[in-house]
mmCIF file with all atom_site columns, C-alpha atoms in Angstrom:
data_model
loop_
_atom_site.group_PDB
_atom_site.id
_atom_site.type_symbol
_atom_site.label_atom_id
_atom_site.label_alt_id
_atom_site.label_comp_id
_atom_site.label_asym_id
_atom_site.label_entity_id
_atom_site.label_seq_id
_atom_site.pdbx_PDB_ins_code
_atom_site.Cartn_x
_atom_site.Cartn_y
_atom_site.Cartn_z
_atom_site.occupancy
_atom_site.B_iso_or_equiv
_atom_site.pdbx_formal_charge
_atom_site.auth_seq_id
_atom_site.auth_comp_id
_atom_site.auth_asym_id
_atom_site.auth_atom_id
_atom_site.pdbx_PDB_model_num
ATOM 1  C CA . MET A 1 1  ? 0.000    0.000  0.000  1.00 50.00 ? 1  MET A CA 1
ATOM 2  C CA . ASP A 1 2  ? 1.161    3.432  -0.836 1.00 61.00 ? 2  ASP A CA 1
ATOM 3  C CA . LYS A 1 3  ? 1.086    5.588  2.307  1.00 66.00 ? 3  LYS A CA 1
ATOM 4  C CA . GLY A 1 4  ? 1.809    8.662  0.264  1.00 69.00 ? 4  GLY A CA 1
ATOM 5  C CA . LYS A 1 5  ? -1.691   8.792  -1.214 1.00 72.00 ? 5  LYS A CA 1
ATOM 6  C CA . TRP A 1 6  ? -3.246   9.103  2.287  1.00 72.00 ? 6  TRP A CA 1
ATOM 7  C CA . LYS A 1 7  ? -1.200   12.264 2.810  1.00 78.00 ? 7  LYS A CA 1
ATOM 8  C CA . SER A 1 8  ? -2.076   13.784 -0.540 1.00 85.00 ? 8  SER A CA 1
ATOM 9  C CA . PRO A 1 9  ? -3.940   17.128 -0.647 1.00 86.00 ? 9  PRO A CA 1
ATOM 10 C CA . GLN A 1 10 ? -7.096   15.441 -2.027 1.00 89.00 ? 10 GLN A CA 1
ATOM 11 C CA . ALA A 1 11 ? -7.204   12.959 0.864  1.00 88.00 ? 11 ALA A CA 1
ATOM 12 C CA . ILE A 1 12 ? -6.695   15.729 3.407  1.00 90.00 ? 12 ILE A CA 1
ATOM 13 C CA . ILE A 1 13 ? -9.507   17.793 1.822  1.00 92.00 ? 13 ILE A CA 1
ATOM 14 C CA . ILE A 1 14 ? -11.873  14.807 1.819  1.00 93.00 ? 14 ILE A CA 1
ATOM 15 C CA . LEU A 1 15 ? -10.968  14.017 5.430  1.00 92.00 ? 15 LEU A CA 1
ATOM 16 C CA . ALA A 1 16 ? -11.600  17.658 6.399  1.00 94.00 ? 16 ALA A CA 1
ATOM 17 C CA . ILE A 1 17 ? -14.977  17.597 4.634  1.00 96.00 ? 17 ILE A CA 1
ATOM 18 C CA . VAL A 1 18 ? -15.970  14.371 6.413  1.00 96.00 ? 18 VAL A CA 1
ATOM 19 C CA . ILE A 1 19 ? -14.883  15.777 9.786  1.00 96.00 ? 19 ILE A CA 1
ATOM 20 C CA . LEU A 1 20 ? -16.811  19.012 9.165  1.00 97.00 ? 20 LEU A CA 1
ATOM 21 C CA . LEU A 1 21 ? -19.868  17.010 8.111  1.00 97.00 ? 21 LEU A CA 1
ATOM 22 C CA . PHE A 1 22 ? -19.816  14.949 11.310 1.00 96.00 ? 22 PHE A CA 1
ATOM 23 C CA . LEU A 1 23 ? -19.184  18.096 13.345 1.00 97.00 ? 23 LEU A CA 1
ATOM 24 C CA . TYR A 1 24 ? -22.202  19.774 11.705 1.00 96.00 ? 24 TYR A CA 1
ATOM 25 C CA . ILE A 1 25 ? -24.381  16.720 12.395 1.00 95.00 ? 25 ILE A CA 1
ATOM 26 C CA . GLY A 1 26 ? -23.271  16.676 16.041 1.00 94.00 ? 26 GLY A CA 1
ATOM 27 C CA . ILE A 1 27 ? -23.948  20.388 16.525 1.00 94.00 ? 27 ILE A CA 1
ATOM 28 C CA . ASP A 1 28 ? -27.327  20.085 14.792 1.00 93.00 ? 28 ASP A CA 1
ATOM 29 C CA . ILE A 1 29 ? -28.331  17.185 17.036 1.00 91.00 ? 29 ILE A CA 1
ATOM 30 C CA . ALA A 1 30 ? -27.219  19.094 20.127 1.00 91.00 ? 30 ALA A CA 1
ATOM 31 C CA . LYS A 1 31 ? -29.257  22.148 19.086 1.00 92.00 ? 31 LYS A CA 1
ATOM 32 C CA . THR A 1 32 ? -32.440  20.326 18.071 1.00 91.00 ? 32 THR A CA 1
ATOM 33 C CA . ARG A 1 33 ? -32.585  17.819 20.946 1.00 91.00 ? 33 ARG A CA 1
ATOM 34 C CA . PRO A 1 34 ? -33.880  20.376 23.523 1.00 90.00 ? 34 PRO A CA 1
ATOM 35 C CA . ALA A 1 35 ? -36.557  21.550 21.081 1.00 90.00 ? 35 ALA A CA 1
ATOM 36 C CA . ILE A 1 36 ? -37.625  17.982 20.436 1.00 91.00 ? 36 ILE A CA 1
ATOM 37 C CA . LYS A 1 37 ? -37.757  17.260 24.180 1.00 92.00 ? 37 LYS A CA 1
ATOM 38 C CA . LYS A 1 38 ? -39.829  20.412 24.717 1.00 94.00 ? 38 LYS A CA 1
ATOM 39 C CA . ASP A 1 39 ? -42.239  19.412 21.953 1.00 93.00 ? 39 ASP A CA 1
ATOM 40 C CA . LEU A 1 40 ? -42.471  15.919 23.405 1.00 94.00 ? 40 LEU A CA 1
ATOM 41 C CA . ARG A 1 41 ? -43.312  17.286 26.868 1.00 95.00 ? 41 ARG A CA 1
ATOM 42 C CA . GLU A 1 42 ? -45.951  19.525 25.304 1.00 95.00 ? 42 GLU A CA 1
ATOM 43 C CA . VAL A 1 43 ? -47.511  16.611 23.421 1.00 95.00 ? 43 VAL A CA 1
ATOM 44 C CA . LYS A 1 44 ? -47.530  14.483 26.576 1.00 95.00 ? 44 LYS A CA 1
ATOM 45 C CA . SER A 1 45 ? -49.225  17.313 28.469 1.00 95.00 ? 45 SER A CA 1
ATOM 46 C CA . GLU A 1 46 ? -51.867  17.677 25.754 1.00 96.00 ? 46 GLU A CA 1
ATOM 47 C CA . TYR A 1 47 ? -52.399  13.911 25.789 1.00 95.00 ? 47 TYR A CA 1
ATOM 48 C CA . VAL A 1 48 ? -52.939  13.936 29.560 1.00 95.00 ? 48 VAL A CA 1
ATOM 49 C CA . ASN A 1 49 ? -55.387  16.847 29.259 1.00 96.00 ? 49 ASN A CA 1
ATOM 50 C CA . LEU A 1 50 ? -57.284  15.097 26.460 1.00 95.00 ? 50 LEU A CA 1
ATOM 51 C CA . SER A 1 51 ? -57.350  11.844 28.401 1.00 95.00 ? 51 SER A CA 1
ATOM 52 C CA . GLU A 1 52 ? -58.763  13.578 31.487 1.00 94.00 ? 52 GLU A CA 1
ATOM 53 C CA . PHE A 1 53 ? -61.358  15.376 29.360 1.00 94.00 ? 53 PHE A CA 1
ATOM 54 C CA . LEU A 1 54 ? -62.445  12.140 27.685 1.00 94.00 ? 54 LEU A CA 1
ATOM 55 C CA . ASP A 1 55 ? -62.582  10.339 31.031 1.00 94.00 ? 55 ASP A CA 1
ATOM 56 C CA . LYS A 1 56 ? -65.172  12.918 32.100 1.00 93.00 ? 56 LYS A CA 1
ATOM 57 C CA . LYS A 1 57 ? -67.090  13.223 28.838 1.00 94.00 ? 57 LYS A CA 1
ATOM 58 C CA . ILE A 1 58 ? -67.413  9.591  27.745 1.00 94.00 ? 58 ILE A CA 1
ATOM 59 C CA . PRO A 1 59 ? -69.644  8.604  30.710 1.00 93.00 ? 59 PRO A CA 1
ATOM 60 C CA . GLU A 1 60 ? -71.782  11.700 30.073 1.00 94.00 ? 60 GLU A CA 1
ATOM 61 C CA . ILE A 1 61 ? -72.138  10.810 26.398 1.00 93.00 ? 61 ILE A CA 1
ATOM 62 C CA . ASP A 1 62 ? -72.881  7.192  27.283 1.00 94.00 ? 62 ASP A CA 1
ATOM 63 C CA . SER A 1 63 ? -75.630  8.149  29.722 1.00 94.00 ? 63 SER A CA 1
ATOM 64 C CA . THR A 1 64 ? -77.119  10.557 27.170 1.00 94.00 ? 64 THR A CA 1
ATOM 65 C CA . LEU A 1 65 ? -77.178  7.818  24.536 1.00 95.00 ? 65 LEU A CA 1
ATOM 66 C CA . ARG A 1 66 ? -78.815  5.400  26.988 1.00 95.00 ? 66 ARG A CA 1
ATOM 67 C CA . THR A 1 67 ? -81.459  7.998  27.853 1.00 95.00 ? 67 THR A CA 1
ATOM 68 C CA . GLN A 1 68 ? -82.145  8.561  24.166 1.00 96.00 ? 68 GLN A CA 1
ATOM 69 C CA . ALA A 1 69 ? -82.370  4.817  23.555 1.00 95.00 ? 69 ALA A CA 1
ATOM 70 C CA . ASP A 1 70 ? -84.898  4.522  26.383 1.00 94.00 ? 70 ASP A CA 1
ATOM 71 C CA . GLN A 1 71 ? -86.902  7.428  24.941 1.00 95.00 ? 71 GLN A CA 1
ATOM 72 C CA . ILE A 1 72 ? -86.867  5.839  21.482 1.00 95.00 ? 72 ILE A CA 1
ATOM 73 C CA . SER A 1 73 ? -88.029  2.549  22.961 1.00 94.00 ? 73 SER A CA 1
ATOM 74 C CA . LYS A 1 74 ? -90.876  4.304  24.821 1.00 95.00 ? 74 LYS A CA 1
ATOM 75 C CA . GLN A 1 75 ? -91.838  6.222  21.692 1.00 94.00 ? 75 GLN A CA 1
ATOM 76 C CA . SER A 1 76 ? -91.883  2.958  19.737 1.00 93.00 ? 76 SER A CA 1
ATOM 77 C CA . GLU A 1 77 ? -94.217  1.450  22.329 1.00 93.00 ? 77 GLU A CA 1
ATOM 78 C CA . ASP A 1 78 ? -96.436  4.561  22.200 1.00 91.00 ? 78 ASP A CA 1
ATOM 79 C CA . ILE A 1 79 ? -96.550  4.393  18.391 1.00 93.00 ? 79 ILE A CA 1
ATOM 80 C CA . ASN A 1 80 ? -97.482  0.714  18.502 1.00 90.00 ? 80 ASN A CA 1
ATOM 81 C CA . SER A 1 81 ? -100.199 1.477  21.058 1.00 91.00 ? 81 SER A CA 1
ATOM 82 C CA . LEU A 1 82 ? -101.578 4.293  18.905 1.00 90.00 ? 82 LEU A CA 1
ATOM 83 C CA . ASN A 1 83 ? -101.483 2.062  15.830 1.00 89.00 ? 83 ASN A CA 1
ATOM 84 C CA . SER A 1 84 ? -103.440 -0.646 17.599 1.00 88.00 ? 84 SER A CA 1
ATOM 85 C CA . LYS A 1 85 ? -106.004 1.928  18.843 1.00 86.00 ? 85 LYS A CA 1
ATOM 86 C CA . PHE A 1 86 ? -106.270 3.380  15.355 1.00 84.00 ? 86 PHE A CA 1
ATOM 87 C CA . ARG A 1 87 ? -106.782 -0.090 13.860 1.00 84.00 ? 87 ARG A CA 1
ATOM 88 C CA . GLY A 1 88 ? -109.434 -0.728 16.518 1.00 79.00 ? 88 GLY A CA 1
ATOM 89 C CA . LEU A 1 89 ? -111.231 2.514  15.622 1.00 78.00 ? 89 LEU A CA 1
ATOM 90 C CA . THR A 1 90 ? -111.092 1.910  11.878 1.00 80.00 ? 90 THR A CA 1
ATOM 91 C CA . SER A 1 91 ? -112.178 -1.722 12.125 1.00 74.00 ? 91 SER A CA 1
ATOM 92 C CA . GLU A 1 92 ? -115.304 -0.830 14.141 1.00 63.00 ? 92 GLU A CA 1
ATOM 93 C CA . LYS A 1 93 ? -116.827 1.078  11.265 1.00 55.00 ? 93 LYS A CA 1
#
């Protein structure tokens, strides 16, 4: 192997470019990591708030839907009763 080509100007330039590239990547990671951690904390906080809100609202929604289902069932019974009365009135004639 020729050790002279590793000390050539082209090799030194390429090595400098690679070192600068890794240095840039390291600095970029160090600068963006706090912002990412802050965003992550914010998302976790929003998730907790949403979870607490849904824990309160889902039972309310469920009870409302049950009440409406009961009302629909009662209305169905009332309609059937009215239909039978109507049939009784029309069949008497």
